[in-house]
CSV table of N, CA and C in Angstrom, one decimal:
chain,number,residue,atom,x,y,z
A,242,UNK,N,138.3,60.7,147.6
A,242,UNK,CA,136.7,59.7,147.7
A,242,UNK,C,135.9,59.9,148.7
A,243,UNK,N,136.3,60.0,150.0
A,243,UNK,CA,135.6,60.8,150.9
A,243,UNK,C,134.7,62.3,150.6
A,244,UNK,N,135.6,63.0,150.0
A,244,UNK,CA,134.9,64.1,149.7
A,244,UNK,C,133.7,64.0,149.1
A,245,UNK,N,133.8,63.3,147.6
A,245,UNK,CA,132.9,62.7,146.6
A,245,UNK,C,131.9,61.8,147.5
A,246,UNK,N,132.1,61.5,148.6
A,246,UNK,CA,130.8,60.7,149.4
A,246,UNK,C,129.8,61.7,150.0
A,247,UNK,N,130.7,62.8,150.7
A,247,UNK,CA,130.1,63.7,151.3
A,247,UNK,C,129.2,64.9,150.7
A,248,UNK,N,129.7,65.0,149.1
A,248,UNK,CA,129.1,65.9,148.0
A,248,UNK,C,128.0,64.8,147.8
A,249,UNK,N,127.6,63.8,147.8
A,249,UNK,CA,126.4,62.8,147.2
A,249,UNK,C,125.7,63.2,148.4
A,250,UNK,N,125.7,63.3,149.4
A,250,UNK,CA,124.8,63.6,150.4
A,250,UNK,C,123.7,64.8,150.1
A,251,UNK,N,124.4,65.3,149.1
A,251,UNK,CA,123.4,66.9,148.8
A,251,UNK,C,122.6,66.5,147.7
A,252,UNK,N,122.5,65.5,147.1
A,252,UNK,CA,122.4,65.1,145.8
A,252,UNK,C,120.5,65.3,146.4
A,253,UNK,N,119.6,65.7,145.5
A,253,UNK,CA,118.4,66.0,145.5
A,253,UNK,C,117.1,65.0,144.5
A,254,UNK,N,118.0,64.0,143.9
A,254,UNK,CA,117.1,62.9,143.6
A,254,UNK,C,116.9,61.7,144.5
A,255,UNK,N,115.5,61.5,144.8
A,255,UNK,CA,115.5,60.4,145.5
A,255,UNK,C,115.7,59.0,145.7
A,256,UNK,N,116.1,58.8,144.1
A,256,UNK,CA,116.5,57.4,143.7
A,256,UNK,C,118.0,56.9,143.9
A,257,UNK,N,118.7,58.5,143.7
A,257,UNK,CA,120.0,57.9,143.9
A,257,UNK,C,120.8,59.3,144.4
A,258,UNK,N,121.8,59.1,144.9
A,258,UNK,CA,122.7,59.8,145.6
A,258,UNK,C,123.9,59.9,144.6
A,259,UNK,N,124.5,60.5,144.2
A,259,UNK,CA,126.0,60.4,143.6
A,259,UNK,C,126.7,61.7,143.4
A,260,UNK,N,127.7,61.5,144.0
A,260,UNK,CA,129.0,62.6,144.1
A,260,UNK,C,130.0,62.6,143.4
A,261,UNK,N,130.2,64.0,143.0
A,261,UNK,CA,131.8,63.7,141.9
A,261,UNK,C,132.7,65.1,142.2
A,262,UNK,N,134.2,64.6,142.5
A,262,UNK,CA,134.7,66.1,142.4
A,262,UNK,C,136.0,65.7,141.6
A,263,UNK,N,136.0,66.9,140.8
A,263,UNK,CA,137.3,66.9,140.0
A,263,UNK,C,138.5,67.5,141.0
A,264,UNK,N,139.7,67.0,140.3
A,264,UNK,CA,140.7,67.6,141.3
A,264,UNK,C,142.0,67.4,140.2
A,265,UNK,N,143.0,68.1,140.1
A,265,UNK,CA,144.3,68.3,139.6
A,265,UNK,C,145.4,69.0,140.5
A,266,UNK,N,146.4,68.4,140.5
A,266,UNK,CA,147.7,68.5,141.3
A,266,UNK,C,147.6,68.7,142.4
A,267,UNK,N,146.4,67.6,143.5
A,267,UNK,CA,145.6,67.4,144.6
A,267,UNK,C,145.3,68.5,144.9
A,268,UNK,N,144.7,69.4,144.2
A,268,UNK,CA,143.8,70.6,144.5
A,268,UNK,C,142.1,70.3,143.8
A,269,UNK,N,141.3,70.5,144.8
A,269,UNK,CA,139.8,70.3,144.1
A,269,UNK,C,139.6,71.6,143.5
A,270,UNK,N,138.9,71.2,142.3
A,270,UNK,CA,138.7,72.0,141.2
A,270,UNK,C,137.3,72.6,141.4
A,271,UNK,N,136.6,71.4,141.2
A,271,UNK,CA,134.8,71.4,141.2
A,271,UNK,C,133.9,70.3,141.8
A,272,UNK,N,133.4,70.7,142.2
A,272,UNK,CA,132.3,69.4,142.9
A,272,UNK,C,130.9,69.2,142.1
A,273,UNK,N,130.5,68.2,142.3
A,273,UNK,CA,128.9,68.2,141.8
A,273,UNK,C,128.1,66.9,142.2
A,274,UNK,N,126.6,67.1,142.0
A,274,UNK,CA,126.1,66.0,142.8
A,274,UNK,C,124.8,66.0,141.9
A,275,UNK,N,123.9,64.9,141.7
A,275,UNK,CA,123.0,64.9,140.9
A,275,UNK,C,121.8,65.4,141.4
A,276,UNK,N,121.5,66.3,140.6
A,276,UNK,CA,120.5,67.3,141.1
A,276,UNK,C,120.0,68.0,139.8
A,277,UNK,N,118.1,68.7,139.6
A,277,UNK,CA,118.0,69.2,138.7
A,277,UNK,C,118.7,70.6,138.7
A,278,UNK,N,118.5,70.9,137.1
A,278,UNK,CA,119.1,72.2,136.7
A,278,UNK,C,118.6,73.5,137.9
A,279,UNK,N,119.4,74.3,137.7
A,279,UNK,CA,119.2,75.7,138.6
A,279,UNK,C,118.0,76.3,138.3
A,280,UNK,N,117.2,76.4,139.4
A,280,UNK,CA,115.9,77.2,139.8
A,280,UNK,C,114.6,76.2,139.3
A,281,UNK,N,114.9,74.9,139.1
A,281,UNK,CA,113.7,74.2,138.5
A,281,UNK,C,113.4,73.3,139.9
A,282,UNK,N,112.4,72.6,139.7
A,282,UNK,CA,112.0,71.9,141.3
A,282,UNK,C,113.0,70.5,141.0
A,283,UNK,N,113.3,70.3,142.5
A,283,UNK,CA,114.0,68.9,142.6
A,283,UNK,C,113.1,67.8,142.7
A,284,UNK,N,113.6,66.4,142.7
A,284,UNK,CA,112.8,65.6,142.7
A,284,UNK,C,112.0,65.4,143.7
A,285,UNK,N,113.2,65.5,145.1
A,285,UNK,CA,112.6,65.7,146.4
A,285,UNK,C,111.2,66.6,146.7
A,286,UNK,N,111.2,67.7,145.9
A,286,UNK,CA,109.9,68.6,145.9
A,286,UNK,C,108.8,68.0,144.7
A,287,UNK,N,109.3,67.8,143.8
A,287,UNK,CA,108.1,67.3,142.6
A,287,UNK,C,108.3,66.0,142.4
A,288,UNK,N,109.1,65.5,143.0
A,288,UNK,CA,108.9,63.6,142.4
A,288,UNK,C,110.0,63.5,141.1
A,289,UNK,N,110.2,62.3,141.0
A,289,UNK,CA,111.1,61.9,139.9
A,289,UNK,C,110.3,62.1,138.5
A,290,UNK,N,110.9,62.3,137.5
A,290,UNK,CA,110.3,62.2,136.1
A,290,UNK,C,110.6,61.0,135.4
A,291,UNK,N,110.2,60.1,135.5
A,291,UNK,CA,110.7,58.7,134.7
A,291,UNK,C,110.4,58.5,133.6
A,292,UNK,N,111.1,57.9,132.9
A,292,UNK,CA,110.9,57.3,131.4
A,292,UNK,C,111.7,55.9,131.6
A,293,UNK,N,110.9,55.2,131.0
A,293,UNK,CA,111.6,53.9,130.3
A,293,UNK,C,112.5,54.0,129.0
A,294,UNK,N,113.8,53.8,129.6
A,294,UNK,CA,114.7,53.8,128.5
A,294,UNK,C,115.8,52.3,128.4
A,295,UNK,N,115.9,52.3,126.9
A,295,UNK,CA,116.6,50.8,127.0
A,295,UNK,C,118.5,51.2,126.9
A,296,UNK,N,119.0,50.1,128.4
A,296,UNK,CA,120.2,50.1,128.4
A,296,UNK,C,121.2,49.8,127.5
A,297,UNK,N,122.3,50.1,127.9
A,297,UNK,CA,123.2,49.4,126.9
A,297,UNK,C,123.1,47.7,126.7
A,298,UNK,N,123.0,47.2,127.4
A,298,UNK,CA,122.8,45.7,127.5
A,298,UNK,C,121.7,45.4,126.8
A,299,UNK,N,120.6,46.1,126.6
A,299,UNK,CA,119.4,46.2,125.7
A,299,UNK,C,118.3,45.8,126.7
A,300,UNK,N,118.5,45.9,128.0
A,300,UNK,CA,117.4,45.6,128.9
A,300,UNK,C,116.5,47.1,128.9
A,301,UNK,N,115.6,47.3,129.3
A,301,UNK,CA,114.7,48.3,129.8
A,301,UNK,C,114.5,48.8,131.1
A,302,UNK,N,115.2,50.0,131.2
A,302,UNK,CA,115.0,50.2,133.1
A,302,UNK,C,114.6,51.6,133.2
A,303,UNK,N,114.0,52.1,133.7
A,303,UNK,CA,113.4,53.3,134.6
A,303,UNK,C,114.3,54.1,135.1
A,304,UNK,N,114.4,55.4,134.2
A,304,UNK,CA,115.7,56.6,134.6
A,304,UNK,C,115.1,57.8,135.0
A,305,UNK,N,115.3,58.3,135.9
A,305,UNK,CA,114.8,60.2,136.3
A,305,UNK,C,115.5,60.6,135.3
A,306,UNK,N,114.8,61.5,134.6
A,306,UNK,CA,115.6,62.6,133.5
A,306,UNK,C,115.5,63.9,134.3
A,307,UNK,N,114.8,64.4,135.5
A,307,UNK,CA,114.8,65.5,135.9
A,307,UNK,C,115.9,66.3,136.5
A,308,UNK,N,116.9,65.1,136.8
A,308,UNK,CA,118.5,65.5,137.5
A,308,UNK,C,119.2,65.5,136.2
A,309,UNK,N,120.7,66.4,136.5
A,309,UNK,CA,121.6,66.0,135.9
A,309,UNK,C,122.5,65.7,136.7
A,310,UNK,N,123.6,64.8,136.2
A,310,UNK,CA,123.9,63.6,136.4
A,310,UNK,C,125.3,64.4,137.2
A,311,UNK,N,126.0,63.7,138.3
A,311,UNK,CA,126.9,64.7,139.3
A,311,UNK,C,128.4,64.8,138.5
A,312,UNK,N,128.6,64.1,137.7
A,312,UNK,CA,129.9,64.1,137.1
A,312,UNK,C,129.7,65.3,136.0
A,313,UNK,N,128.2,65.6,135.4
A,313,UNK,CA,128.2,66.8,134.2
A,313,UNK,C,128.1,68.0,135.4
A,314,UNK,N,127.5,68.1,136.1
A,314,UNK,CA,127.6,69.2,137.2
A,314,UNK,C,128.7,69.8,137.4
A,315,UNK,N,130.0,68.6,138.1
A,315,UNK,CA,131.1,69.2,138.0
A,315,UNK,C,131.5,69.7,136.9
A,316,UNK,N,131.7,69.2,135.9
A,316,UNK,CA,132.6,69.9,134.4
A,316,UNK,C,131.3,71.6,134.4
A,317,UNK,N,130.1,71.7,134.7
A,317,UNK,CA,129.4,72.6,134.6
A,317,UNK,C,129.9,73.8,135.3
A,318,UNK,N,129.9,73.2,136.6
A,318,UNK,CA,130.2,74.2,137.8
A,318,UNK,C,131.7,74.9,137.4
A,319,UNK,N,132.8,73.9,136.9
A,319,UNK,CA,134.0,74.5,136.7
A,319,UNK,C,134.0,75.3,135.6
A,320,UNK,N,133.0,74.5,134.6
A,320,UNK,CA,132.9,75.7,133.2
A,320,UNK,C,132.6,77.0,133.8
A,321,UNK,N,131.3,77.0,134.6
A,321,UNK,CA,130.5,78.8,134.9
A,321,UNK,C,131.3,79.4,135.6
A,322,UNK,N,132.5,79.1,136.5
A,322,UNK,CA,133.7,79.7,137.0
A,322,UNK,C,135.3,79.9,136.3
A,323,UNK,N,135.0,79.5,135.2
A,323,UNK,CA,136.3,79.5,134.3
A,323,UNK,C,137.3,78.7,134.8
A,324,UNK,N,137.1,77.6,135.5
A,324,UNK,CA,138.3,76.6,135.7
A,324,UNK,C,138.5,75.9,134.8
A,325,UNK,N,139.5,75.8,134.2
A,325,UNK,CA,140.0,74.3,133.4
A,325,UNK,C,139.7,73.1,134.0
A,326,UNK,N,139.6,72.3,133.3
A,326,UNK,CA,139.2,70.6,133.6
A,326,UNK,C,140.5,70.0,132.8
A,327,UNK,N,141.2,70.2,132.2
A,327,UNK,CA,142.1,70.0,131.5
A,327,UNK,C,143.1,69.1,132.0
A,328,UNK,N,143.3,67.8,132.0
A,328,UNK,CA,144.3,67.0,132.9
A,328,UNK,C,143.7,66.6,134.4
A,329,UNK,N,142.8,66.9,134.8
A,329,UNK,CA,142.1,66.5,135.8
A,329,UNK,C,141.6,65.2,136.3
A,330,UNK,N,141.6,64.9,137.5
A,330,UNK,CA,140.9,63.2,137.9
A,330,UNK,C,139.4,63.7,138.4
A,331,UNK,N,139.0,62.7,138.2
A,331,UNK,CA,137.3,62.7,138.7
A,331,UNK,C,137.4,61.5,140.0
A,332,UNK,N,136.8,61.8,140.6
A,332,UNK,CA,136.4,60.8,141.8
A,332,UNK,C,135.2,61.1,142.2
A,333,UNK,N,134.2,59.9,141.7
A,333,UNK,CA,132.8,59.8,141.7
A,333,UNK,C,132.3,58.4,142.3
A,334,UNK,N,131.4,58.6,142.9
A,334,UNK,CA,130.7,57.5,143.8
A,334,UNK,C,130.1,56.6,142.9
A,335,UNK,N,130.3,56.6,141.8
A,335,UNK,CA,129.3,55.6,140.8
A,335,UNK,C,129.9,55.5,139.7
A,336,UNK,N,129.6,54.4,139.1
A,336,UNK,CA,130.1,54.1,137.2
A,336,UNK,C,129.6,55.0,136.7
A,337,UNK,N,130.0,55.5,135.5
A,337,UNK,CA,129.9,56.6,134.7
A,337,UNK,C,129.3,56.2,133.4
A,338,UNK,N,128.3,56.9,132.8
A,338,UNK,CA,127.3,56.1,131.8
A,338,UNK,C,128.1,56.9,130.5
A,339,UNK,N,127.5,56.3,129.5
A,339,UNK,CA,128.2,56.9,128.3
A,339,UNK,C,128.2,58.3,127.8
A,340,UNK,N,127.3,58.9,128.5
A,340,UNK,CA,127.0,60.4,127.9
A,340,UNK,C,127.7,61.0,128.7
A,341,UNK,N,128.3,60.7,130.1
A,341,UNK,CA,129.0,61.5,130.9
A,341,UNK,C,130.4,61.1,130.6
A,342,UNK,N,130.9,59.6,130.2
A,342,UNK,CA,132.3,59.6,129.5
A,342,UNK,C,132.3,60.2,128.5
A,343,UNK,N,131.6,60.7,127.6
A,343,UNK,CA,131.9,61.6,126.5
A,343,UNK,C,132.1,63.2,126.9
A,344,UNK,N,131.4,63.4,127.9
A,344,UNK,CA,131.5,64.9,128.3
A,344,UNK,C,132.9,65.0,128.8
A,345,UNK,N,133.2,64.0,130.0
A,345,UNK,CA,134.6,64.2,130.6
A,345,UNK,C,135.7,64.1,129.6
A,346,UNK,N,135.7,63.1,128.6
A,346,UNK,CA,136.6,63.2,127.6
A,346,UNK,C,136.9,64.4,127.0
A,347,UNK,N,136.0,65.5,126.8
A,347,UNK,CA,136.0,66.4,125.9
A,347,UNK,C,136.2,67.4,126.8
A,348,UNK,N,136.3,67.2,128.2
A,348,UNK,CA,136.6,68.1,129.2
A,348,UNK,C,138.1,68.0,129.8
A,349,UNK,N,138.6,66.7,129.0
A,349,UNK,CA,140.0,66.7,129.1
A,349,UNK,C,140.6,66.0,130.3
A,350,UNK,N,139.6,65.6,131.3
A,350,UNK,CA,139.8,64.5,132.5
A,350,UNK,C,140.9,63.2,131.9
A,351,UNK,N,141.3,63.1,132.5
A,351,UNK,CA,142.6,62.0,132.2
A,351,UNK,C,142.6,60.7,132.9
A,352,UNK,N,141.5,60.8,134.1
A,352,UNK,CA,141.6,59.5,135.0
A,352,UNK,C,140.4,59.8,135.7
A,353,UNK,N,139.6,58.5,135.8
A,353,UNK,CA,138.4,58.8,136.7
A,353,UNK,C,138.5,57.5,137.5
A,354,UNK,N,138.0,57.6,139.0
A,354,UNK,CA,138.3,56.7,140.2
A,354,UNK,C,136.7,56.8,140.5
A,355,UNK,N,136.4,55.5,140.5
A,355,UNK,CA,134.9,55.1,140.7
A,355,UNK,C,134.6,54.0,141.9
A,356,UNK,N,133.5,54.4,142.6
A,356,UNK,CA,133.7,53.6,143.6
A,356,UNK,C,132.3,52.7,143.3
A,357,UNK,N,131.6,52.8,142.1
A,357,UNK,CA,130.4,51.9,142.3
A,357,UNK,C,130.3,51.1,141.0
A,358,UNK,N,129.4,51.0,140.4
A,358,UNK,CA,129.2,50.1,139.5
A,358,UNK,C,130.1,50.3,138.2
A,359,UNK,N,131.1,49.2,137.9
A,359,UNK,CA,131.6,49.4,136.8
A,359,UNK,C,130.9,50.2,135.4
A,360,UNK,N,131.8,50.8,134.7
A,360,UNK,CA,130.9,51.6,133.5
A,360,UNK,C,130.7,50.6,132.5
A,361,UNK,N,129.3,51.3,132.0
A,361,UNK,CA,129.2,50.2,130.9
A,361,UNK,C,129.9,50.3,129.7
A,362,UNK,N,129.8,48.9,129.1
A,362,UNK,CA,130.5,48.7,127.9
A,362,UNK,C,130.7,49.9,127.2
A,363,UNK,N,129.7,50.6,126.5
A,363,UNK,CA,130.0,51.7,125.8
A,363,UNK,C,130.9,52.8,126.2
A,364,UNK,N,130.5,53.0,127.5
A,364,UNK,CA,131.3,54.3,128.4
A,364,UNK,C,132.8,53.4,128.6
A,365,UNK,N,133.2,52.5,128.7
A,365,UNK,CA,134.5,51.9,128.9
A,365,UNK,C,135.2,52.0,127.7
A,366,UNK,N,134.6,51.7,126.5
A,366,UNK,CA,135.1,51.9,125.4
A,366,UNK,C,135.8,52.7,124.7
A,367,UNK,N,134.5,54.1,125.1
A,367,UNK,CA,135.3,55.2,124.5
A,367,UNK,C,136.1,55.8,125.6
A,368,UNK,N,136.1,55.7,126.9
A,368,UNK,CA,137.1,56.3,127.6
A,368,UNK,C,138.7,55.5,127.3
A,369,UNK,N,138.6,54.1,127.0
A,369,UNK,CA,139.8,53.5,127.1
A,369,UNK,C,140.4,54.2,125.6
A,370,UNK,N,139.5,54.2,124.7
A,370,UNK,CA,139.5,54.9,123.3
A,370,UNK,C,140.5,56.3,123.2
A,371,UNK,N,139.8,56.7,124.8
A,371,UNK,CA,140.4,58.2,124.7
A,371,UNK,C,141.7,58.3,125.6
A,372,UNK,N,142.3,57.1,125.9
A,372,UNK,CA,143.4,56.8,126.7
A,372,UNK,C,142.8,57.4,128.1
A,373,UNK,N,141.6,57.5,128.5
A,373,UNK,CA,141.2,58.0,129.8
A,373,UNK,C,141.5,57.0,131.0
A,374,UNK,N,142.3,57.0,132.0
A,374,UNK,CA,142.5,56.0,132.7
A,374,UNK,C,141.3,55.6,134.0
A,375,UNK,N,140.9,54.1,134.3
A,375,UNK,CA,139.8,54.0,134.9
A,375,UNK,C,140.3,53.2,136.3
A,376,UNK,N,139.7,53.4,137.6
A,376,UNK,CA,140.6,53.0,138.3
A,376,UNK,C,139.4,52.9,139.5
A,377,UNK,N,139.2,51.6,139.7
A,377,UNK,CA,138.0,51.4,140.6
A,377,UNK,C,138.4,51.3,142.0
A,378,UNK,N,137.6,52.0,142.7
A,378,UNK,CA,137.8,52.4,144.2
A,378,UNK,C,137.1,51.2,144.9
A,379,UNK,N,137.8,50.7,145.7
A,379,UNK,CA,137.1,49.7,146.9
A,379,UNK,C,136.5,50.1,147.9
A,380,UNK,N,135.3,50.4,148.1
A,380,UNK,CA,135.0,51.3,149.5
A,380,UNK,C,135.1,50.7,150.5
A,381,UNK,N,135.8,49.8,151.0
A,381,UNK,CA,136.6,49.2,152.0
A,381,UNK,C,137.6,49.8,152.4
A,382,UNK,N,138.1,50.5,151.2
A,382,UNK,CA,139.3,51.0,151.6
A,382,UNK,C,139.3,52.2,152.4
A,383,UNK,N,138.2,53.2,151.9
A,383,UNK,CA,137.4,54.4,152.8
A,383,UNK,C,137.1,54.1,153.8
A,384,UNK,N,136.3,53.0,154.2
A,384,UNK,CA,135.7,52.7,155.3
A,384,UNK,C,137.0,52.5,156.6
A,385,UNK,N,137.8,51.6,156.3
A,385,UNK,CA,139.3,51.3,157.2
A,385,UNK,C,139.7,52.7,157.3
A,386,UNK,N,140.2,53.5,156.3
A,386,UNK,CA,140.9,54.7,156.3
A,386,UNK,C,140.0,55.6,157.3
A,387,UNK,N,138.7,55.6,157.2
A,387,UNK,CA,137.8,56.6,158.1
A,387,UNK,C,137.9,56.1,159.6
A,388,UNK,N,138.1,54.9,159.4
A,388,UNK,CA,137.9,54.0,160.9
A,388,UNK,C,139.3,54.4,161.4
A,389,UNK,N,140.3,54.5,160.5
A,389,UNK,CA,141.7,54.6,161.3
A,389,UNK,C,142.1,56.4,161.4
A,390,UNK,N,141.1,57.2,161.0
A,390,UNK,CA,141.4,58.7,161.1
A,390,UNK,C,140.5,59.3,162.6
A,391,UNK,N,139.7,58.2,163.0
A,391,UNK,CA,138.9,58.7,164.3
A,391,UNK,C,139.7,58.4,165.6
A,392,UNK,N,139.6,59.6,166.3
A,392,UNK,CA,140.4,59.7,167.8
A,392,UNK,C,139.1,59.3,168.8
A,393,UNK,N,139.3,58.5,169.4
A,393,UNK,CA,138.3,58.5,171.0
A,393,UNK,C,139.1,58.2,172.0
């Protein structure tokens, strides 16, 4: 998860910084952060492209549609370089949206460790239906481990 936090620092959307790391057999397969498609202007350069959209709970929220989600980018980077994600674990610094949940299921991801908001009801239902294990990561654990690893 510490690596996912570091990857999130590369995000190019001003509204939210999310990082994702795909791992299998204790080896990093791929990373991703939220940012614009390759060759296109980033939010930091051109501003966010905001649309109002209805969330799962029926509320209307503003979303930036200029960026590709970190989870999607981690899958796409692996695919671009011919790396199988079948049976992988995803570490992500946020909850998973329903679109990313479906993509992760189809990419063969079997476990998701998330450190942010709990995935929405639809995302959770899809993931549970596909037998994808969901694990909530307590950020306090990361802070404690980080502090324990520092030598002064």
